[in-house]
């Protein structure tokens, strides 16, 4: 059947068709929907959210060692977290096919950094496959699992925002039933003690040679001869952009972008007048081609920072042809439009936390989640964001060197389970004094509301044990643990004051469910009484998108957006904001 | 039609851009075209500017539309269409909802919401259909279908038969909302006349 599918849907479908028995991962844009879509096949396979990518990876390794086919999914930074098991598993190697699906985000649409996951190929000496549309996304999962079994290696399928979140037509197929052989004891193969690891190390190099020969003949690497003036090597979405902007040029399409097919590249280079490498992010292929002594162009005509666009390709073409590209003129009517960055939703519980924190002007070491949206004005509440779970260690380090302002680390519930716990153990163990604020909205919100160990529900929809953040903190040795409602400003402020002043580490849980996840408003719609309002702007400073305010007038609450959280009312010095009884709620 | 048709859809996170692009993509596929779409999920959905792009034709390569090459634009908000105006070919159809959503940057004094958004649209888009889709949707009893009203208007500028649009709507929305959405679509077509 032909179906329109996003790259992520196609990957999920591909995994099911190829007989995957276990799919595991941790959410992260743009990879999240792979596991969300695989749930549709839960009668045929196991799928799980792990608390972080490292655990997810290890779960997949266990399944592979037992002979089952498995995929593990994550965003690019997730593989940094899982790098430790990756590097050693690359040596012991897979039994049941194991594909690591890693999703890059060139241009950083929803990420804290930009990195090119193709680098893991040469680093771990394992194959990297790069689909360039949804059909290939589906097909490469099966091919990757087969490669993985044939060469006893983990295989990376690298996708990107424009593959994962683009839709195109896919021909679906049937499922091959899984046939796990079960675990067969073989310590020299699975136990990475130095004596055996040295042997594994040699096998890795031998495997790489065999993989190069596979790459030379792989059906997913192909030379497409057209006009011979230019020959372009490209993979992934970049291949599509090239076909669009330069339909007449010859192409070498790399479906397997590591290891490189040396002979194929040499042959292609010899059959065109000028060789060009068009690759997004790092110049990996270009560096390799140049190491072969082959002249080529690439980085001189396309940038290595950010995402490619059709305009960049049109310009590249103009540079190759040595003409001037005609770029459309900017529209003057849109030059001064106000920016519209993403913001905390109306009624978001994180807004209460920031409104309370602001009072004490602390240094806030932030973390990654919806609460990152408190960074920009008017909340302007975060002083740093590094990596998931990083808030706690950073706060501790800063406090230890004698920072004078109170130091607070703030992180979300999903982030707490991801990598916050070891940081807390560290703070307590090393006698730190920082205050840790867990903004517990009962879900992994930023990535689109996924369950985690604190929600009491699994990816497959079963009820399960609900891990308690408070109990974990106490078990780590935190003596001062308390739980508050972030919609109650006075209480929250009082509690934060006490904990900041306390001469020991403390942990405050600000607990309230994300209203977007709960699909219900927090309370009743509020309105501003124009008579009472003195236009002081205090309510505007909490940055609620439902409060509309133009300079020189009094603020208004948009009833279509208001969630009735009452935070603005608590901020108003004139009691001008109250619940509104005429309007019918429509959330 | 051998050339590829490119459509840009813009709005504010939460307005239903993803469903709108899904319906167009389905309709094009039902007509037998090759289709590619793209949209950014995640961060962008929290009240920020959002864009979806749909391309269809005999064989479509890039999921991304080139600036200055789009054949039609639909905007669910009054200034978001202006923000994407550079994507549109000269003279191509622009459908713009008059609804204004004031960004937090404006409320906190970091920018100004133009008072003349309608005039600006008229001067930038020679082929403009601008109307209040929220009001039409409200009259149907649910302001959430404003996105489908806009799609109805957009459909008048694309060479896809109405039945295929309707079939696409049936495939893309929950059964209990099909009638409402079909009606919203039809009202949008009328509004564009
Ligand atoms: C290593 C890593 N994995 C995944 C992500 C993607 N990611 C960004 S925010 C987030 C979840 C945050 O959830 P939570 O801490 O509960 O905060 P909320 O968004 O619910 O406020 C995830 C998974 C990431 N940035 N880094
Ligand atoms: S999705 Fe939930 S947690 Fe995220 S900003 Fe909106 S209300 Fe807040
Ligand atoms: S009550 Fe006030 S702060 Fe809360 S959602 Fe409504 S307008 Fe925004
Ligand atoms: S805080 Fe109260 S008085 Fe001040 S602008 Fe808002 S509604 Fe008016």
Short mmCIF file of C-alpha atoms in Angstrom, two decimals, chain A residues 153-396:
data_model
loop_
_atom_site.label_atom_id
_atom_site.label_comp_id
_atom_site.label_asym_id
_atom_site.label_seq_id
_atom_site.Cartn_x
_atom_site.Cartn_y
_atom_site.Cartn_z
CA UNK A 153 28.23 -4.55 14.21
CA UNK A 154 25.90 -1.87 15.49
CA UNK A 155 24.68 0.30 12.60
CA UNK A 156 23.77 3.97 12.81
CA UNK A 157 20.84 5.25 10.78
CA UNK A 158 21.28 9.00 10.82
CA UNK A 159 18.23 11.10 10.15
CA UNK A 160 17.68 14.86 10.37
CA UNK A 161 14.87 17.29 11.04
CA UNK A 162 14.08 17.47 7.30
CA UNK A 163 13.95 13.68 6.99
CA UNK A 164 12.20 12.87 10.26
CA UNK A 165 9.62 15.66 9.96
CA UNK A 166 9.13 15.64 6.20
CA UNK A 167 6.41 13.50 4.76
CA UNK A 168 6.62 11.60 1.50
CA UNK A 169 5.08 8.54 -0.06
CA UNK A 170 6.04 5.09 1.18
CA UNK A 171 5.27 1.66 -0.22
CA UNK A 172 4.56 -0.46 2.83
CA UNK A 173 5.32 -4.18 3.18
CA UNK A 174 4.66 -7.15 5.43
CA UNK A 175 6.36 -8.08 8.68
CA UNK A 176 9.07 -10.70 8.83
CA UNK A 177 8.48 -12.58 12.06
CA UNK A 178 11.34 -12.28 14.54
CA UNK A 179 13.41 -15.34 15.19
CA UNK A 180 15.56 -14.69 18.27
CA UNK A 181 18.09 -17.44 18.84
CA UNK A 182 18.45 -16.81 22.59
CA UNK A 183 21.65 -15.94 24.42
CA UNK A 184 24.60 -18.25 23.78
CA UNK A 185 27.36 -18.04 26.36
CA UNK A 186 30.64 -16.86 24.80
CA UNK A 187 32.65 -14.83 27.34
CA UNK A 188 35.53 -13.83 25.04
CA UNK A 189 32.95 -12.26 22.78
CA UNK A 190 30.81 -10.43 25.34
CA UNK A 191 33.10 -9.74 28.28
CA UNK A 192 35.28 -6.72 27.60
CA UNK A 193 38.13 -7.46 30.00
CA UNK A 194 41.48 -6.21 28.64
CA UNK A 195 42.72 -9.61 27.46
CA UNK A 196 39.60 -10.20 25.38
CA UNK A 197 39.05 -6.58 24.46
CA UNK A 198 42.45 -6.53 22.71
CA UNK A 199 41.23 -9.30 20.45
CA UNK A 200 37.94 -7.52 19.84
CA UNK A 201 39.90 -4.44 18.87
CA UNK A 202 41.63 -6.34 16.05
CA UNK A 203 38.32 -7.75 14.86
CA UNK A 204 36.96 -4.21 14.59
CA UNK A 205 39.66 -3.27 12.05
CA UNK A 206 39.09 -6.45 10.06
CA UNK A 207 35.37 -5.77 10.06
CA UNK A 208 35.94 -2.27 8.78
CA UNK A 209 37.78 -3.65 5.73
CA UNK A 210 34.91 -5.98 4.99
CA UNK A 211 32.48 -3.10 5.43
CA UNK A 212 34.37 -1.01 2.89
CA UNK A 213 33.91 -3.76 0.36
CA UNK A 214 30.21 -3.87 1.26
CA UNK A 215 30.02 -0.11 0.68
CA UNK A 216 31.57 -0.53 -2.79
CA UNK A 217 28.76 -2.87 -3.81
CA UNK A 218 25.94 -1.70 -1.62
CA UNK A 219 22.66 -1.12 -3.44
CA UNK A 220 22.21 2.09 -1.47
CA UNK A 221 25.31 3.76 -2.89
CA UNK A 222 24.75 4.63 -6.53
CA UNK A 223 26.28 6.60 -9.36
CA UNK A 224 23.73 8.42 -11.51
CA UNK A 225 25.37 9.69 -14.69
CA UNK A 226 23.83 12.71 -16.34
CA UNK A 227 25.73 15.72 -17.70
CA UNK A 228 29.45 15.17 -17.06
CA UNK A 229 30.51 18.74 -16.45
CA UNK A 230 29.85 18.48 -12.72
CA UNK A 231 29.68 15.40 -10.54
CA UNK A 232 28.26 15.86 -7.08
CA UNK A 233 28.61 13.55 -4.08
CA UNK A 234 25.74 13.98 -1.62
CA UNK A 235 23.66 12.10 0.91
CA UNK A 236 20.54 12.57 3.03
CA UNK A 237 18.42 15.68 2.47
CA UNK A 238 21.34 17.40 0.74
CA UNK A 239 20.95 14.90 -2.13
CA UNK A 240 17.36 16.05 -2.64
CA UNK A 241 18.36 19.70 -2.61
CA UNK A 242 21.02 18.98 -5.23
CA UNK A 243 18.54 17.15 -7.47
CA UNK A 244 16.18 20.09 -7.18
CA UNK A 245 18.67 22.89 -7.78
CA UNK A 246 20.85 21.08 -10.34
CA UNK A 247 18.72 18.39 -11.99
CA UNK A 248 21.12 17.88 -14.89
CA UNK A 249 24.34 17.14 -12.99
CA UNK A 250 25.68 13.65 -12.33
CA UNK A 251 25.47 12.44 -8.75
CA UNK A 252 27.02 9.86 -6.50
CA UNK A 253 24.38 9.26 -3.87
CA UNK A 254 25.76 7.82 -0.67
CA UNK A 255 23.11 5.88 1.24
CA UNK A 256 25.95 4.51 3.34
CA UNK A 257 28.00 7.53 4.23
CA UNK A 258 30.54 5.56 6.27
CA UNK A 259 32.74 3.69 5.52
CA UNK A 260 33.50 5.42 2.23
CA UNK A 261 33.42 3.43 -1.01
CA UNK A 262 36.92 4.36 -2.18
CA UNK A 263 36.81 2.74 -5.61
CA UNK A 264 33.35 4.06 -6.39
CA UNK A 265 34.43 7.59 -5.50
CA UNK A 266 37.56 7.30 -7.65
CA UNK A 267 35.54 5.98 -10.58
CA UNK A 268 32.97 8.75 -10.25
CA UNK A 269 35.66 11.43 -9.94
CA UNK A 270 37.31 10.14 -13.10
CA UNK A 271 34.09 10.24 -15.10
CA UNK A 272 33.17 13.90 -14.48
CA UNK A 273 34.99 17.13 -15.28
CA UNK A 274 34.68 18.68 -11.85
CA UNK A 275 33.95 16.88 -8.59
CA UNK A 276 31.87 18.66 -5.94
CA UNK A 277 30.92 17.53 -2.44
CA UNK A 278 27.68 18.99 -1.09
CA UNK A 279 27.39 18.01 2.58
CA UNK A 280 25.51 19.66 5.40
CA UNK A 281 27.49 20.36 8.62
CA UNK A 282 30.96 18.78 8.77
CA UNK A 283 33.16 18.34 5.69
CA UNK A 284 33.73 14.63 6.32
CA UNK A 285 33.43 13.27 2.77
CA UNK A 286 35.32 16.25 1.40
CA UNK A 287 38.23 15.71 3.79
CA UNK A 288 38.30 12.02 2.86
CA UNK A 289 38.17 12.70 -0.89
CA UNK A 290 41.02 15.17 -0.56
CA UNK A 291 43.00 12.58 1.41
CA UNK A 292 42.77 10.36 -1.67
CA UNK A 293 44.54 13.11 -3.60
CA UNK A 294 41.41 13.91 -5.60
CA UNK A 295 40.66 17.56 -6.30
CA UNK A 296 37.17 18.67 -5.39
CA UNK A 297 35.10 21.64 -4.36
CA UNK A 298 32.72 21.81 -1.43
CA UNK A 299 33.21 24.00 1.59
CA UNK A 300 34.15 26.88 -0.73
CA UNK A 301 30.62 26.91 -2.15
CA UNK A 302 28.39 25.73 0.73
CA UNK A 303 28.57 26.69 4.41
CA UNK A 304 29.42 24.25 7.22
CA UNK A 305 27.22 25.97 9.77
CA UNK A 306 23.45 25.61 9.97
CA UNK A 307 20.87 24.03 7.74
CA UNK A 308 20.94 23.96 3.94
CA UNK A 309 18.16 25.68 2.08
CA UNK A 310 17.16 25.77 -1.58
CA UNK A 311 18.62 29.29 -1.69
CA UNK A 312 22.02 28.05 -0.48
CA UNK A 313 22.00 25.41 -3.23
CA UNK A 314 20.99 27.93 -5.86
CA UNK A 315 23.88 30.09 -4.75
CA UNK A 316 26.24 27.11 -4.81
CA UNK A 317 25.20 26.44 -8.37
CA UNK A 318 25.85 30.05 -9.32
CA UNK A 319 29.31 29.84 -7.75
CA UNK A 320 30.10 26.68 -9.72
CA UNK A 321 28.99 28.33 -12.93
CA UNK A 322 30.69 31.54 -11.92
CA UNK A 323 27.58 33.66 -12.39
CA UNK A 324 25.57 35.80 -10.00
CA UNK A 325 22.62 34.12 -8.27
CA UNK A 326 19.35 35.99 -8.44
CA UNK A 327 18.03 36.06 -4.89
CA UNK A 328 14.58 37.49 -4.18
CA UNK A 329 14.58 40.95 -2.61
CA UNK A 330 13.53 41.28 1.02
CA UNK A 331 9.96 42.52 1.48
CA UNK A 332 9.97 45.96 3.09
CA UNK A 333 6.53 45.50 4.66
CA UNK A 334 7.86 42.67 6.79
CA UNK A 335 11.14 44.25 7.85
CA UNK A 336 9.91 45.59 11.21
CA UNK A 337 7.54 42.80 12.30
CA UNK A 338 7.74 41.90 15.98
CA UNK A 339 9.52 38.60 16.66
CA UNK A 340 7.43 35.68 17.79
CA UNK A 341 9.64 33.19 19.63
CA UNK A 342 8.09 30.22 21.42
CA UNK A 343 6.94 31.06 24.97
CA UNK A 344 5.56 29.28 28.04
CA UNK A 345 1.87 28.59 27.34
CA UNK A 346 -0.84 30.58 29.06
CA UNK A 347 -1.40 28.79 32.36
CA UNK A 348 2.00 27.08 32.40
CA UNK A 349 2.98 26.13 35.96
CA UNK A 350 6.64 27.04 35.26
CA UNK A 351 5.55 30.70 35.11
CA UNK A 352 4.66 30.57 38.81
CA UNK A 353 8.10 29.20 39.67
CA UNK A 354 9.88 31.98 37.80
CA UNK A 355 7.61 34.68 39.18
CA UNK A 356 8.52 33.49 42.68
CA UNK A 357 12.26 33.03 42.01
CA UNK A 358 12.63 36.50 40.51
CA UNK A 359 11.95 38.07 43.88
CA UNK A 360 15.30 36.85 45.25
CA UNK A 361 17.40 37.59 42.19
CA UNK A 362 19.40 34.36 42.50
CA UNK A 363 21.89 32.96 40.02
CA UNK A 364 19.88 30.29 38.22
CA UNK A 365 21.66 27.38 36.59
CA UNK A 366 19.04 26.14 34.18
CA UNK A 367 18.37 22.92 32.36
CA UNK A 368 16.58 21.69 29.28
CA UNK A 369 12.80 21.52 28.96
CA UNK A 370 9.83 23.84 28.57
CA UNK A 371 11.19 25.81 31.50
CA UNK A 372 14.09 26.85 29.21
CA UNK A 373 11.47 29.17 27.73
CA UNK A 374 11.83 31.31 30.87
CA UNK A 375 15.14 32.57 29.49
CA UNK A 376 13.93 35.42 27.28
CA UNK A 377 12.30 38.67 28.49
CA UNK A 378 10.15 39.42 30.30
CA UNK A 379 10.89 36.43 32.57
CA UNK A 380 14.67 36.58 31.91
CA UNK A 381 15.15 33.98 34.61
CA UNK A 382 17.87 31.56 33.49
CA UNK A 383 21.58 32.32 33.66
CA UNK A 384 22.82 29.18 31.93
CA UNK A 385 21.73 26.10 30.04
CA UNK A 386 24.29 23.39 29.31
CA UNK A 387 22.99 19.86 28.99
CA UNK A 388 20.30 17.66 30.50
CA UNK A 389 20.82 17.38 34.25
CA UNK A 390 23.64 19.91 34.13
CA UNK A 391 21.89 22.45 36.36
CA UNK A 392 22.68 20.64 39.59
CA UNK A 393 26.41 20.17 39.08
CA UNK A 394 26.81 23.72 37.78
CA UNK A 395 24.94 25.15 40.78
CA UNK A 396 27.14 23.14 43.14
#
